[in-house]
Coordinates of N, CA and C in Angstrom, one line a residue:
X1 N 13.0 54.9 9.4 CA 13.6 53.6 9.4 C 15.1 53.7 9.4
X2 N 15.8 52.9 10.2 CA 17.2 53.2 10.7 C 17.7 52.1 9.5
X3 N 19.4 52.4 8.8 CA 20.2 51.4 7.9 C 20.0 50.2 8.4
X4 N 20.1 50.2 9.8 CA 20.0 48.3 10.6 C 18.7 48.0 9.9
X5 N 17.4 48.7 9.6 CA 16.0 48.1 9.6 C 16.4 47.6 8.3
X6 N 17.1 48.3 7.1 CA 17.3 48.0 5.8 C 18.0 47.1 5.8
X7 N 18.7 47.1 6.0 CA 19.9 45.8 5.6 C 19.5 44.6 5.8
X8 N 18.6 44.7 7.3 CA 17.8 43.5 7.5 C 16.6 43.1 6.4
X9 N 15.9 44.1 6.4 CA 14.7 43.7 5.0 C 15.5 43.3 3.7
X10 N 16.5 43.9 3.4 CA 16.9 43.5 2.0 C 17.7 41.9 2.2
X11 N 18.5 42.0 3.3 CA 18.7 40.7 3.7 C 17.9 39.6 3.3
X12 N 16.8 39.8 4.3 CA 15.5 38.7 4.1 C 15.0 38.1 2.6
X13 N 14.6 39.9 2.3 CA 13.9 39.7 0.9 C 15.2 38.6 0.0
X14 N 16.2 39.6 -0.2 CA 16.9 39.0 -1.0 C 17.1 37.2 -0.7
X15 N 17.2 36.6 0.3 CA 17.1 35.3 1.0 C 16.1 34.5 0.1
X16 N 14.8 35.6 0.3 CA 13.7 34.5 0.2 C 13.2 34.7 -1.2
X17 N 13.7 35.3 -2.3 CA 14.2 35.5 -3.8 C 14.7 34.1 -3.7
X18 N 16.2 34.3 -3.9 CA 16.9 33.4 -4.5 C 16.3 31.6 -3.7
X19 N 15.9 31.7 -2.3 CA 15.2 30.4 -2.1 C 14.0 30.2 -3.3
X20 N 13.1 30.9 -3.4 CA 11.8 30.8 -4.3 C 12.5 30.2 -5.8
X21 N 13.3 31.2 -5.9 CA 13.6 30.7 -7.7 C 14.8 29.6 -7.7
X22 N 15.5 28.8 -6.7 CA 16.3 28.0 -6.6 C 15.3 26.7 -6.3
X23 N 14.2 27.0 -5.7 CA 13.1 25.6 -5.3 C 12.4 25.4 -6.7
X24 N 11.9 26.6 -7.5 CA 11.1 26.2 -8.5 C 12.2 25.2 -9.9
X25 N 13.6 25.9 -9.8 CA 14.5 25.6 -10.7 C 14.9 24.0 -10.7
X26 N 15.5 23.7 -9.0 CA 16.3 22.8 -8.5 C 15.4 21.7 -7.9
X27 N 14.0 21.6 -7.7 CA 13.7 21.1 -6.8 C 12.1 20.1 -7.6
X28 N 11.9 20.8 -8.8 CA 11.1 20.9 -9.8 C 11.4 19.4 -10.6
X29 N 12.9 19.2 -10.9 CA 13.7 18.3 -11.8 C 14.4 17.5 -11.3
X30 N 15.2 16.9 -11.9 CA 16.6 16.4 -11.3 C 17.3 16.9 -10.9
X31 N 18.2 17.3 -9.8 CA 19.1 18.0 -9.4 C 20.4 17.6 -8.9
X32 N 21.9 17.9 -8.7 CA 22.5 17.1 -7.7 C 22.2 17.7 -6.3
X33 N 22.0 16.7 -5.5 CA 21.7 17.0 -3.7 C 22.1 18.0 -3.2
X34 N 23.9 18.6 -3.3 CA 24.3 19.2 -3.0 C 23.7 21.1 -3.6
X35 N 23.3 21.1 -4.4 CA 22.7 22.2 -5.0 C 21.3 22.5 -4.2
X36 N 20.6 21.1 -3.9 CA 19.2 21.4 -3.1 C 19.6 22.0 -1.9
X37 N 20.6 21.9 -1.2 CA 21.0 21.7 0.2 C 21.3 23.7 0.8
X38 N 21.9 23.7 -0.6 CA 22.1 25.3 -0.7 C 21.0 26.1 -1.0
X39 N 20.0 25.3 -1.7 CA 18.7 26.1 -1.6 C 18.0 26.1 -0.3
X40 N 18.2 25.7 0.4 CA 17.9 25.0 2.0 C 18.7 25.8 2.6
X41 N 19.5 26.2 2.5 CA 20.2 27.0 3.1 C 19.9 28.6 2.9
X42 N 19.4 29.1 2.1 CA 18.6 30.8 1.6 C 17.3 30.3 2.0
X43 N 17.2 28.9 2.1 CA 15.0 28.9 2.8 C 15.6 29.3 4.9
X44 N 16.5 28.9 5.4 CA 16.8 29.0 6.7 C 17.1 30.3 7.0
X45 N 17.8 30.9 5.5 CA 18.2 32.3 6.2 C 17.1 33.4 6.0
X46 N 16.5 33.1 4.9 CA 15.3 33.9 5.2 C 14.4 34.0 5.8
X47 N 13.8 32.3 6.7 CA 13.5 32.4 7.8 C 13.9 32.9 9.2
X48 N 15.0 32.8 9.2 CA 16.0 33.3 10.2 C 15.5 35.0 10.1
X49 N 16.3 36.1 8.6 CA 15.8 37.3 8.5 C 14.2 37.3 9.3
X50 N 13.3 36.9 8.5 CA 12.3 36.7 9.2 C 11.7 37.1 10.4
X51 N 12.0 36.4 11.2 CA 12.1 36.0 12.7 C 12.5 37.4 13.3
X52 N 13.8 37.5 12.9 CA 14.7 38.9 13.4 C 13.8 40.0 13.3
X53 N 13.4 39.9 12.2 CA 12.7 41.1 12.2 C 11.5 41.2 12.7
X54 N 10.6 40.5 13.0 CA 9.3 40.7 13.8 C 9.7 40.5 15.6
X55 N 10.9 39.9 16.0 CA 11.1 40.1 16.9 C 11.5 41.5 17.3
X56 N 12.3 42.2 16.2 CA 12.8 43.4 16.9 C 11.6 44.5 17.1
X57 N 10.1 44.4 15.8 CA 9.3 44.7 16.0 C 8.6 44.5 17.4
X58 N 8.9 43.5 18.0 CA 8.2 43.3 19.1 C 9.2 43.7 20.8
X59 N 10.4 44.3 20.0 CA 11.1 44.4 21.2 C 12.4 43.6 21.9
X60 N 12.2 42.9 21.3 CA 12.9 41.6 22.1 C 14.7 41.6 21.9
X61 N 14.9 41.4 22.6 CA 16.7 41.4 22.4 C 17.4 40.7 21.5
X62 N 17.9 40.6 20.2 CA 18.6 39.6 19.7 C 19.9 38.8 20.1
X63 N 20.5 39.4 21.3 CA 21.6 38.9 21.8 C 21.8 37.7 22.4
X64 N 20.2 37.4 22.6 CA 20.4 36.4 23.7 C 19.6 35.0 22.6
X65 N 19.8 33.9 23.2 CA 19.0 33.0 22.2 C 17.6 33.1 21.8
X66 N 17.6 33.3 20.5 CA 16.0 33.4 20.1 C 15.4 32.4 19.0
X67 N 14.2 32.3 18.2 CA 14.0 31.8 17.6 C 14.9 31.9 16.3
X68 N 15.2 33.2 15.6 CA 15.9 33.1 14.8 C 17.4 32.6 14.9
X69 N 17.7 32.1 15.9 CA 19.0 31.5 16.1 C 18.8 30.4 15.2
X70 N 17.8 29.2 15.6 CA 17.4 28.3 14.8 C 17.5 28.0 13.8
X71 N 17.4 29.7 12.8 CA 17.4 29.6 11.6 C 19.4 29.4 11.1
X72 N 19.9 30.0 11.7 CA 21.3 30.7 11.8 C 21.6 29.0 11.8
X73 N 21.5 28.3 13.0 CA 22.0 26.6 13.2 C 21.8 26.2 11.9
X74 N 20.4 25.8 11.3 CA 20.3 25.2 10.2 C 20.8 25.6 9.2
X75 N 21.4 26.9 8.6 CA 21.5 27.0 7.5 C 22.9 26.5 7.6
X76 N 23.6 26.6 8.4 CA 25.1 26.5 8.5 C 25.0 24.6 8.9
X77 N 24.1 24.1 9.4 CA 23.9 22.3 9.2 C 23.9 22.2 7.6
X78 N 23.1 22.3 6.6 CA 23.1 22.3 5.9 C 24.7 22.8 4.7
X79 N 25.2 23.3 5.0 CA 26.1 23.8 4.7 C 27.1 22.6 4.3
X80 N 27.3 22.5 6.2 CA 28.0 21.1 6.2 C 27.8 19.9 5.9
X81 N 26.2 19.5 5.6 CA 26.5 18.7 4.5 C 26.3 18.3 3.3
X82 N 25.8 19.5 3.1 CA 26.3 20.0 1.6 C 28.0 19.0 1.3
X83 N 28.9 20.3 2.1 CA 30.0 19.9 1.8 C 30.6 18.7 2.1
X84 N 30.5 18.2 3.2 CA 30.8 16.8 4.2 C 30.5 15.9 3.4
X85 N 29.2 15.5 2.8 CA 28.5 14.3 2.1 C 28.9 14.0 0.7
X86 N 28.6 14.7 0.3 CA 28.6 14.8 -1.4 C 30.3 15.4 -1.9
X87 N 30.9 15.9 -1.4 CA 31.8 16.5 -2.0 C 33.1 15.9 -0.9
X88 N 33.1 15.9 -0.3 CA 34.1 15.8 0.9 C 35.0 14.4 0.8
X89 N 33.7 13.2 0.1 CA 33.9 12.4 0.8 C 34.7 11.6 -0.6
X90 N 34.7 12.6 -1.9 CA 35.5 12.2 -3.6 C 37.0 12.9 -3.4
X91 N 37.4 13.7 -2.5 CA 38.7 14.3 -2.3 C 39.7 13.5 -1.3
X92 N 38.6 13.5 -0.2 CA 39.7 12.9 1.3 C 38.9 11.2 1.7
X93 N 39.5 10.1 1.5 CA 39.3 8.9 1.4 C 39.6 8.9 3.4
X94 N 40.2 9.6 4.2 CA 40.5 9.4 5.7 C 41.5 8.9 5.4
X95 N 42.6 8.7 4.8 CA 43.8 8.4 4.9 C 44.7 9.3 5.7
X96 N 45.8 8.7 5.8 CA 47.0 10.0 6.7 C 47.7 11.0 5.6
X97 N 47.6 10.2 4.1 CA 47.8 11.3 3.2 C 47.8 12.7 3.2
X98 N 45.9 13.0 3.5 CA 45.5 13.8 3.6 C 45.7 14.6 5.0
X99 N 46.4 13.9 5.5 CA 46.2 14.9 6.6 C 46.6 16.1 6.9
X100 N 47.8 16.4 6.3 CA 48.0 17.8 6.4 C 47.3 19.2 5.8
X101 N 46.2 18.6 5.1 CA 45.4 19.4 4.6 C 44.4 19.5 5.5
X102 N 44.1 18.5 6.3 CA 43.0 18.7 7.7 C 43.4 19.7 8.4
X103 N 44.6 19.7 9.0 CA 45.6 20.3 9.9 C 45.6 21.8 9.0
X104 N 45.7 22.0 8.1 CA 46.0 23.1 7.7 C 44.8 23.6 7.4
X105 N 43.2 23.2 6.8 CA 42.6 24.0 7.2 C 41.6 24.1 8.2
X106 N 42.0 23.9 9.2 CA 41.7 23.6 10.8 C 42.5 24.9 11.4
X107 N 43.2 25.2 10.8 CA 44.3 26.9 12.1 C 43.2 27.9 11.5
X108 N 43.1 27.9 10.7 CA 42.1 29.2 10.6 C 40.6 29.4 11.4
X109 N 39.7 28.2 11.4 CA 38.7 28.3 12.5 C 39.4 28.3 14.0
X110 N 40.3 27.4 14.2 CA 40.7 27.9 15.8 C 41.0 28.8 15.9
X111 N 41.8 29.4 15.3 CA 42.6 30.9 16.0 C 41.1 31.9 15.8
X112 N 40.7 31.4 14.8 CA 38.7 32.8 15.2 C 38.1 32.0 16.0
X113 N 37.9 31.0 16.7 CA 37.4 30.6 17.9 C 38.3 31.1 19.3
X114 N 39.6 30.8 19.4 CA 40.4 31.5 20.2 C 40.2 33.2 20.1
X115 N 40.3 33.6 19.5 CA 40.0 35.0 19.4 C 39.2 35.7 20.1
X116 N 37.9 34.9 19.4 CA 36.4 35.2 19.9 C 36.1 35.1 21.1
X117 N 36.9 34.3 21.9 CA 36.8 34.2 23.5 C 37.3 35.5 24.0
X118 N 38.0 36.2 23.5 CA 38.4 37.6 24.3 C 37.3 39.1 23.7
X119 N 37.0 38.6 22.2 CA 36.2 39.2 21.4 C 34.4 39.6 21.9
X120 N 33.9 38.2 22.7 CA 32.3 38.0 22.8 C 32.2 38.7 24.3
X121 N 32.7 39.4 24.5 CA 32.3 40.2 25.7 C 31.6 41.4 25.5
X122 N 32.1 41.6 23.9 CA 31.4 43.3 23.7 C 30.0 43.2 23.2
X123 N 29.4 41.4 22.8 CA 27.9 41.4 23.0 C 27.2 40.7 23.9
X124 N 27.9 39.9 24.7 CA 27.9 39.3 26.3 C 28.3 40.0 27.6
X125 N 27.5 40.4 28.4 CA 27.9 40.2 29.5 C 27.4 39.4 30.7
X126 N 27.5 38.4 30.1 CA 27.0 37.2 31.5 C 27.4 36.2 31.1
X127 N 27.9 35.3 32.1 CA 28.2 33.7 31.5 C 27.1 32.5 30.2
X128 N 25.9 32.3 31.1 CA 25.2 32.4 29.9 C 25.2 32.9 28.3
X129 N 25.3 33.9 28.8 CA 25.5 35.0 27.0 C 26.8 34.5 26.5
X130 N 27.6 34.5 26.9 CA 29.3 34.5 27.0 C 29.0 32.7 26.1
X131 N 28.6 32.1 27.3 CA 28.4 30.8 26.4 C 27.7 30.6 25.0
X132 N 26.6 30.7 25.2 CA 25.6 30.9 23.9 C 26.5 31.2 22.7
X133 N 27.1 32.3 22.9 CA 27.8 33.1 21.7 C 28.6 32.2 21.5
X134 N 29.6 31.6 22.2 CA 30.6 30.8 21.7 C 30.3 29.3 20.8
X135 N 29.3 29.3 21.5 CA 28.9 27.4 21.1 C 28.4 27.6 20.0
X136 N 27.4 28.9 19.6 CA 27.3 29.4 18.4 C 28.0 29.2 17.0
X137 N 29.4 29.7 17.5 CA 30.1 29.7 16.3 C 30.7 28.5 15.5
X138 N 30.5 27.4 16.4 CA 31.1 25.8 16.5 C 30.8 25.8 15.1
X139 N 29.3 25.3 14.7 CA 28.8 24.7 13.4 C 29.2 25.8 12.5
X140 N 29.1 27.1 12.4 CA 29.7 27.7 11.7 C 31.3 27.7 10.8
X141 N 31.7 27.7 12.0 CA 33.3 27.1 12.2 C 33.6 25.8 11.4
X142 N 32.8 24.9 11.5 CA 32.7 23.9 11.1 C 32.8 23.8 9.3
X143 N 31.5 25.0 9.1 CA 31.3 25.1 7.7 C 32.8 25.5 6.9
X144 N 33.3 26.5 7.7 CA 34.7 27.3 7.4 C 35.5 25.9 7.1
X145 N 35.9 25.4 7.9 CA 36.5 24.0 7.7 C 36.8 23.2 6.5
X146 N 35.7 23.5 6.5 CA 35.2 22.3 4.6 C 35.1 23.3 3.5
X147 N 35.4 24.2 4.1 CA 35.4 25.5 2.5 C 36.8 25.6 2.4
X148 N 37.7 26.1 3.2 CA 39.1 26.2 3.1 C 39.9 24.8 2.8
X149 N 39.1 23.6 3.1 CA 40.0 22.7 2.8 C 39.5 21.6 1.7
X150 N 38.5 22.2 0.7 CA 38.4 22.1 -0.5 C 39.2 23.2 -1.5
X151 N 39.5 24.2 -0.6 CA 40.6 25.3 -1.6 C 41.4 24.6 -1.9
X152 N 42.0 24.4 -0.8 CA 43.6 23.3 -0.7 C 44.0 22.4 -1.1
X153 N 43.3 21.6 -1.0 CA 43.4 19.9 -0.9 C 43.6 19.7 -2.7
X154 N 44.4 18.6 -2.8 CA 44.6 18.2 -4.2 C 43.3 17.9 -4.9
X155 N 43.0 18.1 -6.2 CA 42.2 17.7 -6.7 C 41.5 16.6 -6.8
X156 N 40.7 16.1 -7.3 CA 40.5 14.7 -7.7 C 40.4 15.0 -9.3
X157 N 40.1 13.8 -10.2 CA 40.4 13.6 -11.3 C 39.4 14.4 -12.4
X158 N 38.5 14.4 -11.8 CA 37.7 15.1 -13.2 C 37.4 16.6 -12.6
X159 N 38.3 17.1 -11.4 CA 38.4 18.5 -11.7 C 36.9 19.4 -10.5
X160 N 36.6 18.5 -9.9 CA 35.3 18.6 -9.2 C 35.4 19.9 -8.0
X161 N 36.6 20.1 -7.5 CA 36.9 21.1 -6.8 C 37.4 22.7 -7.5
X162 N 37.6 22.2 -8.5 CA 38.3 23.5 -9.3 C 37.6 24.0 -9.7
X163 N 35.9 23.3 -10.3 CA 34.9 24.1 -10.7 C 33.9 24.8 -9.7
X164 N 34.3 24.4 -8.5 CA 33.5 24.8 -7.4 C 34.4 25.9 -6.6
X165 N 35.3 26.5 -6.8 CA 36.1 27.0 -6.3 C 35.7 28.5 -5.4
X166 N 34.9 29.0 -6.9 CA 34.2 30.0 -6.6 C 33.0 29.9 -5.6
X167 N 32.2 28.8 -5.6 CA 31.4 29.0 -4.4 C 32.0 29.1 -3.1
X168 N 33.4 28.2 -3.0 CA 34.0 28.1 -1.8 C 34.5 29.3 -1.3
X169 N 35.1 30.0 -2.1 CA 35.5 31.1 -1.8 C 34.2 32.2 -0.8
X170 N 33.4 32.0 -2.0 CA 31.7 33.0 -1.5 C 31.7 32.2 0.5
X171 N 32.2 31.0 0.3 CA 31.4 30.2 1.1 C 32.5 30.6 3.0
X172 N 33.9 30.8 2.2 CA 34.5 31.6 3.0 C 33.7 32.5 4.2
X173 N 33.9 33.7 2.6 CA 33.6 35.0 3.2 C 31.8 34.9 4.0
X174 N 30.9 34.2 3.3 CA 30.1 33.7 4.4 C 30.0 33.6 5.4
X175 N 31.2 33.0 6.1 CA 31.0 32.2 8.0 C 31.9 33.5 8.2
X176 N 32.9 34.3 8.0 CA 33.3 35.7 8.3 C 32.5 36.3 8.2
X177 N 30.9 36.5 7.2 CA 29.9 37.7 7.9 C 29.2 37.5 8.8
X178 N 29.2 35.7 8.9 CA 28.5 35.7 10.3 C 28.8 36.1 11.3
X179 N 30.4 35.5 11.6 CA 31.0 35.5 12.4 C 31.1 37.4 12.9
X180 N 31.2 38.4 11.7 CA 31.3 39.5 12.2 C 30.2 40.0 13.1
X181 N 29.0 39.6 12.2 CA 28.1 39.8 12.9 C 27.5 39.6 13.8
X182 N 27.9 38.3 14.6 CA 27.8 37.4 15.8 C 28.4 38.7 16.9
X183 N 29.6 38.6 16.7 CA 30.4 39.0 17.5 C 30.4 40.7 17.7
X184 N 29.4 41.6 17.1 CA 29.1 42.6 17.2 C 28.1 42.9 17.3
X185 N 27.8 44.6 17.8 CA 26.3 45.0 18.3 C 25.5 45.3 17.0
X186 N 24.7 45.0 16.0 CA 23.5 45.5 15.5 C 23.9 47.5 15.5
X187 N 24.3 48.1 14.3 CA 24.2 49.3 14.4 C 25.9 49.4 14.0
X188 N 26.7 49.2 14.6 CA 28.4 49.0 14.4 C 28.6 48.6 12.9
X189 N 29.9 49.3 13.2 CA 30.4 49.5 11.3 C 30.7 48.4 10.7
X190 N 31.1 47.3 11.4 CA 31.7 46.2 11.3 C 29.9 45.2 11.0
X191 N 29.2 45.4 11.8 CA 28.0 45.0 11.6 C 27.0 45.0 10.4
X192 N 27.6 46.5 10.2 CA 26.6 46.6 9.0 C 27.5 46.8 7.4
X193 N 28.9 46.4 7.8 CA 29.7 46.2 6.3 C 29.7 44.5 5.9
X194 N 29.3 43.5 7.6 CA 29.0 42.4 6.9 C 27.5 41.9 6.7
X195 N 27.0 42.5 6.6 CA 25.7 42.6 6.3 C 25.5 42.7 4.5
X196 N 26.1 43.9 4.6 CA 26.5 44.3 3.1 C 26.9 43.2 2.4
X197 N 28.3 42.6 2.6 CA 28.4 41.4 2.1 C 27.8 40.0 2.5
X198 N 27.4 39.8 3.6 CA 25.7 39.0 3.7 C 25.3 39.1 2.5
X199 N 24.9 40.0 2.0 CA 23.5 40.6 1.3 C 24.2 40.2 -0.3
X200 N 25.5 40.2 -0.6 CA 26.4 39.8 -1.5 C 26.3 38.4 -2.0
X201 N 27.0 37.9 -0.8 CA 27.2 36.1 -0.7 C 25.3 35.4 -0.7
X202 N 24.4 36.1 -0.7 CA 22.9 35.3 -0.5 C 23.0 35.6 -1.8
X203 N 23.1 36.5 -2.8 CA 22.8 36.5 -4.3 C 23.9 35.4 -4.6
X204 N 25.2 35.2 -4.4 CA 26.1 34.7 -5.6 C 26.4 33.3 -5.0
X205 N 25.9 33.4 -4.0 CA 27.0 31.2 -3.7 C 26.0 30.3 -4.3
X206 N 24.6 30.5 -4.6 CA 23.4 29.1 -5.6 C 24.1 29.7 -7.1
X207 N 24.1 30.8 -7.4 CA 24.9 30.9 -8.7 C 26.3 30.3 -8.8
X208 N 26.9 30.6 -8.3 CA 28.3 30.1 -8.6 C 28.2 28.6 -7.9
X209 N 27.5 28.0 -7.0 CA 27.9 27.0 -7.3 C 27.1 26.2 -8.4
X210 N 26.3 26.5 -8.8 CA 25.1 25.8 -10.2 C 26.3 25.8 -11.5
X211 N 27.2 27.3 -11.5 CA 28.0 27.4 -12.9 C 28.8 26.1 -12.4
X212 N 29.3 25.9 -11.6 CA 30.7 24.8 -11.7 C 30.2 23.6 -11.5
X213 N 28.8 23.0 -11.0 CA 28.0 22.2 -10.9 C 28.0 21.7 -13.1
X214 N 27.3 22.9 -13.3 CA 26.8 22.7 -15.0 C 28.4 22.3 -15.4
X215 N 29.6 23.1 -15.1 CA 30.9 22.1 -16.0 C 31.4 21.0 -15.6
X216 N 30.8 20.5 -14.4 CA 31.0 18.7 -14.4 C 30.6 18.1 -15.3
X217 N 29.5 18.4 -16.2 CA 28.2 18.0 -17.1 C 29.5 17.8 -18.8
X218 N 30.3 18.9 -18.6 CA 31.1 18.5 -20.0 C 32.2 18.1 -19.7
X219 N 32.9 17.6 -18.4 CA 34.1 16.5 -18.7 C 33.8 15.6 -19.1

């Protein structure tokens, strides 16, 4: 069994862990939405793992669009509105106030989308593929968006972003392992160091965001 077959299994497993004990915990009671949404998000990626892996069992190319893509879209939908709905919408009223916080965390997904246009050739070579990969990264991109500009952005009053801080952060380095891993072959060092932290961020972003979730509870 090759490190790629591991990383992948522990991936999965670890995925469909923390979905199982986040559905019996969160899903069981009353919860806030945004906490369910994240459990929804480790049920997609372990489906996703999933997938990957019986496809490679059966041969099939991951480069190109496959069922586990599906899983990869939804979890990063979910993400966004996780963040978009519930949290997005107590910080940034759509005023022009805010705007420079839009604008500023908006350069960091473009310049990794600009990038990646010179970058996706080393797992594309056809226009199709070339496409695929890029349109790919959008919703991801997206998620990045709303993580970096809940770092930023001014607080609101009872502190709702400062206790979440830590998941954002996790939530960061998240769409950068995707993104590493998007943009590289399966086997590559860069591949399988974000994997590693993959395998990091699926244990700690339902914890860290449940801890800063539980200190809204005592303002």
């Amino acid at each position: 069994m090759t490190i790629e077959s591991v990383l992948e299994i522990i991936y999965t497993v670890s995925a469909g862990v923390v979905f199982l004990i986040g559905a019996q915990k969160y899903f069981r009671k009353p919860s806030p939405l945004f906490v369910r949404m994240i459990v929804c998000v480790m049920g997609c990626r372990f489906l996703q793992g999933l997938m990957e892996l019986l496809l490679v069992r059966e041969g099939v190319d991951l480069n190109g669009f496959t069922l586990s893509t599906l899983g990869v879209i939804a979890q990063f939908l979910f993400l966004i509105c996780a963040n978009y709905g519930p949290i997005d919408s107590l910080c940034d009223d759509g005023s022009k106030k805010f705007m420079k916080y839009r604008l500023i965390a908006a350069i960091l997904p473009v310049v990794i989308f600009v990038v990646s246009i010179f970058l996706v050739h080393q797992v594309a070579d056809t226009t199709p593929s070339v496409i695929m990969h890029l349109v790919g990264m959008l919703i991801p991109l997206f998620a990045l968006y709303y993580h970096i500009k809940h770092l930023i952005i001014k607080d609101v009053e009872w502190g709702v972003l400062k206790n979440i801080r830590l998941y954002n952060l996790i939530g960061v380095l998240n769409c950068h392992c995707f993104i590493a891993s998007w943009l590289n072959d399966s086997g590559s060092l860069i591949w399988k160091i974000s994997m590693v932290l993959y395998i990091f961020v699926t244990f700690t972003m339902l914890p860290a965001l449940v801890h800063g979730a539980n200190k809204w509870k005592s303002v």
